[in-house]
């Protein structure tokens, strides 16, 4: 497993900032923001760097750039079921949280477009984490604001579709084409078959999709045994004859 703070595609100047005192320098926010834009363009994701930027925003609220924050959250959706989205969300102001705990937060949540954007992305995250994939796509397509929030993330739908396929492949050995169509939001059977074969490497068997065995979906029997020594029984029996104090 790759260490949380590592990213193979991280530029050298970002690495230098993260490993030095400049990661706490408010002037580096513009550098991190440019890096977020680069991640959106080239389909990479650097959670550690993004969290560093959100931490700077937390320390310097006047520097917050809503578009950058929502881009970070949208990118985090493309790497579910990792904890990236929750980690990012935890660094945002209280007023943006799905369940404001104070009257001030509730008031802010009713008036801020930024708060509405964060909560809509949180809704998408909840649907993905709970494996409600069909509901995720219908929600995504139900409001133009969702399209605006994910517009800067190149290949957003494709990246999410691949992550859903990975989760399906880790869970099922076979699945009906109809169900998979709704989970991947694929509009035609031909498109589904192409995705299944070319991208996933699975097999199409009529109306059923066959997933090759892997270490996650393989059915394995697990036999557990315990060794209990006679001396352990002896202690139990001895206590039974001990007189109460």
Coordinates of N, CA, C and O in Angstrom, one line a residue, residues 77 85 96 114-127 139 142-146 149:
X77 N -14.1 12.5 -4.7 CA -15.1 11.5 -5.1 C -14.6 10.5 -6.1 O -15.1 9.4 -6.1
X85 N -12.4 12.0 0.9 CA -13.4 13.0 1.0 C -13.7 13.4 2.4 O -13.8 14.6 2.7
X96 N -20.3 24.6 6.8 CA -20.4 23.8 5.5 C -20.8 22.4 5.8 O -21.1 21.6 4.9
X114 N -21.7 28.5 -1.5 CA -20.5 27.7 -1.2 C -21.0 26.5 -0.3 O -20.6 25.3 -0.6
X115 N -21.7 26.8 0.7 CA -22.2 25.8 1.7 C -23.1 24.8 0.9 O -23.0 23.6 1.1
X116 N -24.0 25.3 0.1 CA -24.8 24.4 -0.7 C -24.0 23.5 -1.6 O -24.3 22.3 -1.7
X117 N -23.0 24.0 -2.2 CA -22.1 23.2 -3.1 C -21.5 22.1 -2.3 O -21.4 20.9 -2.7
X118 N -20.9 22.4 -1.1 CA -20.2 21.4 -0.3 C -21.2 20.3 0.1 O -20.9 19.1 0.1
X119 N -22.4 20.7 0.5 CA -23.4 19.7 1.0 C -23.9 18.9 -0.2 O -24.2 17.7 0.0
X120 N -24.0 19.4 -1.4 CA -24.4 18.6 -2.5 C -23.3 17.6 -2.8 O -23.6 16.4 -3.1
X121 N -22.1 17.9 -2.8 CA -21.0 17.0 -3.0 C -20.9 15.9 -1.9 O -20.6 14.8 -2.1
X122 N -21.2 16.4 -0.7 CA -21.3 15.4 0.4 C -22.4 14.4 0.2 O -22.3 13.2 0.5
X123 N -23.5 14.8 -0.4 CA -24.6 13.9 -0.7 C -24.1 12.9 -1.7 O -24.4 11.7 -1.5
X124 N -23.4 13.3 -2.7 CA -22.8 12.3 -3.7 C -21.9 11.3 -3.0 O -21.9 10.1 -3.3
X125 N -21.1 11.8 -2.1 CA -20.1 11.0 -1.4 C -20.9 9.9 -0.6 O -20.5 8.7 -0.5
X126 N -21.9 10.3 0.1 CA -22.7 9.4 0.9 C -23.3 8.3 0.1 O -23.3 7.1 0.5
X127 N -23.8 8.7 -1.1 CA -24.4 7.7 -2.0 C -23.4 6.7 -2.5 O -23.6 5.5 -2.6
X139 N -29.0 11.4 -9.0 CA -28.8 12.6 -8.2 C -27.9 13.5 -9.0 O -28.1 14.7 -9.1
X142 N -29.7 15.2 -11.7 CA -30.9 15.9 -11.4 C -30.8 17.4 -11.3 O -31.9 18.1 -11.2
X143 N -29.6 17.9 -11.2 CA -29.5 19.3 -10.9 C -28.3 19.9 -11.7 O -27.2 19.3 -11.7
X144 N -28.4 21.0 -12.4 CA -27.3 21.5 -13.2 C -26.2 21.9 -12.3 O -25.0 22.0 -12.8
X145 N -26.4 22.2 -11.0 CA -25.4 22.6 -10.1 C -24.3 21.5 -10.0 O -23.1 21.8 -9.9
X146 N -24.8 20.2 -10.0 CA -23.8 19.1 -10.0 C -22.9 19.2 -11.2 O -21.7 18.9 -11.1
X149 N -20.3 21.8 -10.6 CA -19.4 21.4 -9.5 C -18.3 20.4 -10.0 O -17.2 20.4 -9.5

